[in-house]
Amino acid sequence: MIELFDLATESDLRPSPYCWRAKLALKHKALAFETRAKSYSDIRLLGDGTFKTLPVIRDDDRWVGGSMNIADYLESRHADASTLFPHDPGRLFVNFIEAWIDSTIQPLIFPIIACDIWKLMPASERDYFRRTREMRLGTSLENAQELNLPKLPAVRASLEPVRRTLKRQPFLCGDAPAYADYTVYGALKWQRLVSEVVLFDEQDPIHAWYLHIDRMATQ
Ligand SMILES: N[C@@H](CCC(=O)N[C@@H](CS)C(=O)NCC(=O)O)C(=O)O
């Protein structure tokens, strides 16, 4: 049975957008797996001790870390199961989506929700989270939230490429969801799990798409 090491909050929410990508890749391939809740300070105890981030998976004696490495590993190991990269043999589309989400969408969302994530962290992880994330944000978690909440309309507008694509087709990958969809979903799930801010409402084309993947993710 594959084990997925997944970042957990104190109340066992699993907010990590990267871990959602890995979880959905496993579900997409219809593989049996169990998640193992971990904190930041547990990461260095996994495998050979070189992992710095979650997700990490263990498949018998094979350890793989990094969401895209995990997707690539599952794709080559289970080539007979439904592909994670349909219509994208060179991975050109999915590479763009990953770069866009990692460099633009998640950094727009993060300052708004960082303080909410901090509140949900186990007490033992809070100092680490605050120190490293305040360094990244260049200000306090509270100040980052206050400064960035008024920018919500711009954050919503930044999802316009997804919205326009979903007006033409049911999923970013075509008629069925695949890894590029899961990469976008991970960012939105992360935000919705930890914060009350609304990035898309029920009229938004993103809504039905999100609910479909959310059912897959949580069943
Ligand atoms: N490029 C990595 C990024 C993963 C990542 O940044 N994960 C965060 C959790 S959301 C983490 O484990 N951070 C460790 C830390 O801050 O110490 C991937 O795609 O998996």
Short mmCIF file of C-alpha atoms and ligand atoms in Angstrom, two decimals:
data_model
loop_
_atom_site.label_atom_id
_atom_site.label_comp_id
_atom_site.label_asym_id
_atom_site.label_seq_id
_atom_site.Cartn_x
_atom_site.Cartn_y
_atom_site.Cartn_z
CA MET A 1 0.00 0.00 0.00
CA ILE A 2 1.38 3.42 -0.96
CA GLU A 3 1.78 5.89 1.93
CA LEU A 4 1.27 9.60 1.29
CA PHE A 5 2.91 11.86 3.88
CA ASP A 6 0.65 14.88 4.05
CA LEU A 7 0.94 18.17 5.98
CA ALA A 8 -1.63 18.34 8.80
CA THR A 9 -2.91 21.15 10.99
CA GLU A 10 -3.69 20.77 14.69
CA SER A 11 -7.29 19.75 13.92
CA ASP A 12 -6.06 17.45 11.12
CA LEU A 13 -7.05 19.64 8.19
CA ARG A 14 -4.80 18.80 5.25
CA PRO A 15 -4.40 22.17 3.53
CA SER A 16 -1.19 21.77 1.46
CA PRO A 17 -1.94 22.54 -2.21
CA TYR A 18 0.95 20.29 -3.27
CA CYS A 19 -0.35 17.38 -1.20
CA TRP A 20 -3.76 17.73 -2.88
CA ARG A 21 -2.04 17.37 -6.25
CA ALA A 22 -0.39 14.13 -5.10
CA LYS A 23 -3.60 12.81 -3.52
CA LEU A 24 -5.58 13.42 -6.70
CA ALA A 25 -2.84 11.85 -8.84
CA LEU A 26 -3.13 8.70 -6.69
CA LYS A 27 -6.92 8.73 -6.97
CA HIS A 28 -6.77 9.37 -10.71
CA LYS A 29 -4.61 6.24 -11.10
CA ALA A 30 -7.09 4.36 -8.83
CA LEU A 31 -4.25 3.31 -6.51
CA ALA A 32 -4.78 2.19 -2.93
CA PHE A 33 -3.03 4.54 -0.50
CA GLU A 34 -3.09 5.74 3.07
CA THR A 35 -2.25 9.26 4.17
CA ARG A 36 0.05 9.87 7.12
CA ALA A 37 -0.37 13.19 8.91
CA LYS A 38 2.91 15.07 9.35
CA SER A 39 4.16 18.41 10.63
CA TYR A 40 7.01 20.48 9.19
CA SER A 41 9.37 19.17 11.86
CA ASP A 42 8.63 15.54 10.89
CA ILE A 43 9.77 15.96 7.28
CA ARG A 44 13.46 15.39 7.96
CA LEU A 45 12.60 12.07 9.64
CA LEU A 46 11.23 10.61 6.39
CA GLY A 47 13.15 8.31 4.07
CA ASP A 48 16.88 9.01 3.92
CA GLY A 49 16.42 12.34 5.71
CA THR A 50 16.94 14.54 2.63
CA PHE A 51 13.32 15.58 2.06
CA LYS A 52 12.59 19.23 2.82
CA THR A 53 8.94 19.51 1.80
CA LEU A 54 5.68 17.54 1.64
CA PRO A 55 4.22 15.67 -0.16
CA VAL A 56 6.41 12.59 -0.01
CA ILE A 57 5.22 9.11 -0.94
CA ARG A 58 6.56 5.69 -0.04
CA ASP A 59 5.86 2.83 -2.42
CA ASP A 60 7.44 -0.26 -0.81
CA ASP A 61 11.13 0.66 -0.63
CA ARG A 62 10.81 3.58 -3.06
CA TRP A 63 10.55 7.13 -1.64
CA VAL A 64 9.54 10.05 -3.90
CA GLY A 65 9.19 13.70 -2.88
CA GLY A 66 7.79 16.72 -4.73
CA SER A 67 4.32 16.81 -6.26
CA MET A 68 5.41 16.75 -9.91
CA ASN A 69 8.02 14.02 -9.25
CA ILE A 70 5.26 11.98 -7.63
CA ALA A 71 2.97 12.51 -10.64
CA ASP A 72 5.79 11.51 -13.00
CA TYR A 73 6.62 8.46 -10.91
CA LEU A 74 2.99 7.30 -10.84
CA GLU A 75 2.61 7.97 -14.56
CA SER A 76 5.59 5.80 -15.50
CA ARG A 77 4.99 3.12 -12.86
CA HIS A 78 1.30 2.81 -13.76
CA ALA A 79 1.38 3.61 -17.47
CA ASP A 80 -1.56 1.26 -18.06
CA ALA A 81 -3.91 3.34 -15.82
CA SER A 82 -5.58 6.52 -17.09
CA THR A 83 -2.93 9.11 -18.00
CA LEU A 84 -2.38 12.17 -15.80
CA PHE A 85 -1.28 14.17 -18.85
CA PRO A 86 -3.86 13.65 -21.62
CA HIS A 87 -3.25 15.43 -24.97
CA ASP A 88 0.07 16.62 -23.54
CA PRO A 89 2.81 14.15 -24.47
CA GLY A 90 5.62 16.69 -23.96
CA ARG A 91 4.10 17.86 -20.64
CA LEU A 92 4.15 21.38 -22.11
CA PHE A 93 0.68 22.35 -20.93
CA VAL A 94 1.03 20.91 -17.43
CA ASN A 95 4.46 22.51 -16.96
CA PHE A 96 2.96 25.88 -17.80
CA ILE A 97 0.04 25.34 -15.41
CA GLU A 98 2.38 24.32 -12.59
CA ALA A 99 4.61 27.37 -13.19
CA TRP A 100 1.60 29.69 -13.33
CA ILE A 101 0.04 28.34 -10.14
CA ASP A 102 3.34 28.23 -8.22
CA SER A 103 4.61 31.62 -9.34
CA THR A 104 1.42 33.68 -9.66
CA ILE A 105 -1.76 32.23 -8.19
CA GLN A 106 -0.48 30.75 -4.93
CA PRO A 107 1.71 33.80 -4.16
CA LEU A 108 -1.38 36.03 -4.67
CA ILE A 109 -3.44 33.88 -2.30
CA PHE A 110 -0.75 33.23 0.31
CA PRO A 111 -0.51 36.70 1.98
CA ILE A 112 -4.29 36.66 2.47
CA ILE A 113 -4.38 33.25 4.18
CA ALA A 114 -0.95 32.91 5.86
CA CYS A 115 -2.27 34.21 9.18
CA ASP A 116 -5.21 31.77 9.03
CA ILE A 117 -2.81 28.88 8.38
CA TRP A 118 -0.66 29.97 11.32
CA LYS A 119 -3.68 29.86 13.66
CA LEU A 120 -4.42 26.28 12.57
CA MET A 121 -0.88 24.98 13.04
CA PRO A 122 -0.01 22.80 16.04
CA ALA A 123 1.49 24.99 18.79
CA SER A 124 4.89 23.33 18.29
CA GLU A 125 5.03 24.48 14.61
CA ARG A 126 3.77 28.04 15.00
CA ASP A 127 7.09 29.77 15.66
CA TYR A 128 8.72 28.04 12.68
CA PHE A 129 5.81 28.91 10.40
CA ARG A 130 5.70 32.56 11.51
CA ARG A 131 9.47 33.08 11.22
CA THR A 132 9.90 31.47 7.78
CA ARG A 133 6.73 32.90 6.27
CA GLU A 134 7.27 36.43 7.60
CA MET A 135 10.72 36.31 6.02
CA ARG A 136 9.08 35.31 2.73
CA LEU A 137 6.35 37.96 3.00
CA GLY A 138 8.65 40.72 4.23
CA THR A 139 6.15 41.69 6.93
CA SER A 140 4.10 40.19 9.77
CA LEU A 141 1.39 37.64 8.95
CA GLU A 142 -1.23 40.05 10.30
CA ASN A 143 0.06 42.96 8.25
CA ALA A 144 0.27 40.84 5.09
CA GLN A 145 -3.38 39.89 5.49
CA GLU A 146 -4.50 43.46 6.11
CA LEU A 147 -2.52 44.81 3.16
CA ASN A 148 -3.66 42.11 0.75
CA LEU A 149 -7.35 41.64 1.58
CA PRO A 150 -8.27 44.78 -0.44
CA LYS A 151 -6.58 43.13 -3.44
CA LEU A 152 -9.16 40.32 -3.53
CA PRO A 153 -10.81 41.55 -6.77
CA ALA A 154 -7.42 41.24 -8.48
CA VAL A 155 -6.95 37.74 -7.08
CA ARG A 156 -10.38 36.73 -8.40
CA ALA A 157 -9.54 38.29 -11.78
CA SER A 158 -6.28 36.33 -11.93
CA LEU A 159 -8.37 33.14 -12.27
CA GLU A 160 -9.87 34.44 -15.54
CA PRO A 161 -7.83 32.03 -17.75
CA VAL A 162 -9.43 29.11 -15.86
CA ARG A 163 -12.89 30.64 -16.13
CA ARG A 164 -12.59 31.26 -19.87
CA THR A 165 -11.28 27.76 -20.53
CA LEU A 166 -14.09 26.19 -18.51
CA LYS A 167 -16.68 28.08 -20.57
CA ARG A 168 -15.42 26.13 -23.61
CA GLN A 169 -14.79 22.69 -22.08
CA PRO A 170 -15.65 20.92 -18.82
CA PHE A 171 -12.06 20.54 -17.58
CA LEU A 172 -8.70 22.14 -18.31
CA CYS A 173 -7.54 18.75 -19.63
CA GLY A 174 -10.63 18.29 -21.85
CA ASP A 175 -13.63 16.08 -21.18
CA ALA A 176 -12.28 14.67 -17.91
CA PRO A 177 -10.05 16.09 -15.18
CA ALA A 178 -6.33 15.27 -15.02
CA TYR A 179 -3.16 16.61 -13.45
CA ALA A 180 -3.37 20.20 -14.74
CA ASP A 181 -6.87 20.44 -13.22
CA TYR A 182 -5.59 19.01 -9.93
CA THR A 183 -2.79 21.60 -9.82
CA VAL A 184 -5.29 24.46 -10.04
CA TYR A 185 -7.73 22.71 -7.68
CA GLY A 186 -4.98 22.30 -5.03
CA ALA A 187 -4.53 26.07 -4.79
CA LEU A 188 -8.27 26.68 -4.45
CA LYS A 189 -8.79 23.86 -1.95
CA TRP A 190 -5.89 25.20 0.16
CA GLN A 191 -7.56 28.62 0.28
CA ARG A 192 -11.07 27.32 1.01
CA LEU A 193 -9.96 24.95 3.77
CA VAL A 194 -8.30 27.63 5.85
CA SER A 195 -10.09 30.90 5.06
CA GLU A 196 -13.58 32.32 4.72
CA VAL A 197 -12.69 34.54 1.81
CA VAL A 198 -14.70 33.73 -1.34
CA LEU A 199 -12.69 33.53 -4.57
CA PHE A 200 -15.54 32.24 -6.75
CA ASP A 201 -19.31 32.09 -6.23
CA GLU A 202 -21.94 29.61 -7.43
CA GLN A 203 -22.47 31.48 -10.71
CA ASP A 204 -18.80 31.20 -11.58
CA PRO A 205 -17.87 28.50 -14.15
CA ILE A 206 -15.13 27.49 -11.71
CA HIS A 207 -17.76 26.37 -9.18
CA ALA A 208 -19.11 23.22 -10.91
CA TRP A 209 -15.60 22.24 -12.01
CA TYR A 210 -14.34 22.65 -8.43
CA LEU A 211 -17.18 20.60 -6.93
CA HIS A 212 -16.57 17.75 -9.37
CA ILE A 213 -12.89 17.49 -8.42
CA ASP A 214 -13.68 18.06 -4.75
CA ARG A 215 -15.97 15.01 -4.78
CA MET A 216 -13.14 12.98 -6.32
CA ALA A 217 -10.69 14.33 -3.77
CA THR A 218 -12.75 13.68 -0.69
CA GLN A 219 -14.49 10.37 -1.44
N1 LIG B 1 7.84 21.97 -5.12
C1 LIG B 1 7.29 21.24 -4.00
C2 LIG B 1 6.81 22.25 -2.97
C3 LIG B 1 6.17 21.58 -1.75
C4 LIG B 1 6.02 22.50 -0.56
O1 LIG B 1 6.49 23.65 -0.57
N2 LIG B 1 5.39 21.99 0.49
C5 LIG B 1 5.27 22.74 1.74
C6 LIG B 1 3.92 22.43 2.38
S1 LIG B 1 2.61 23.23 1.51
C7 LIG B 1 6.31 22.24 2.71
O2 LIG B 1 6.41 21.04 2.93
N3 LIG B 1 7.11 23.15 3.30
C8 LIG B 1 8.12 22.73 4.23
C9 LIG B 1 8.59 23.84 5.11
O3 LIG B 1 8.19 24.99 4.93
O4 LIG B 1 9.40 23.55 5.98
C10 LIG B 1 6.18 20.32 -4.51
O5 LIG B 1 5.67 20.58 -5.61
O6 LIG B 1 5.84 19.33 -3.84
#
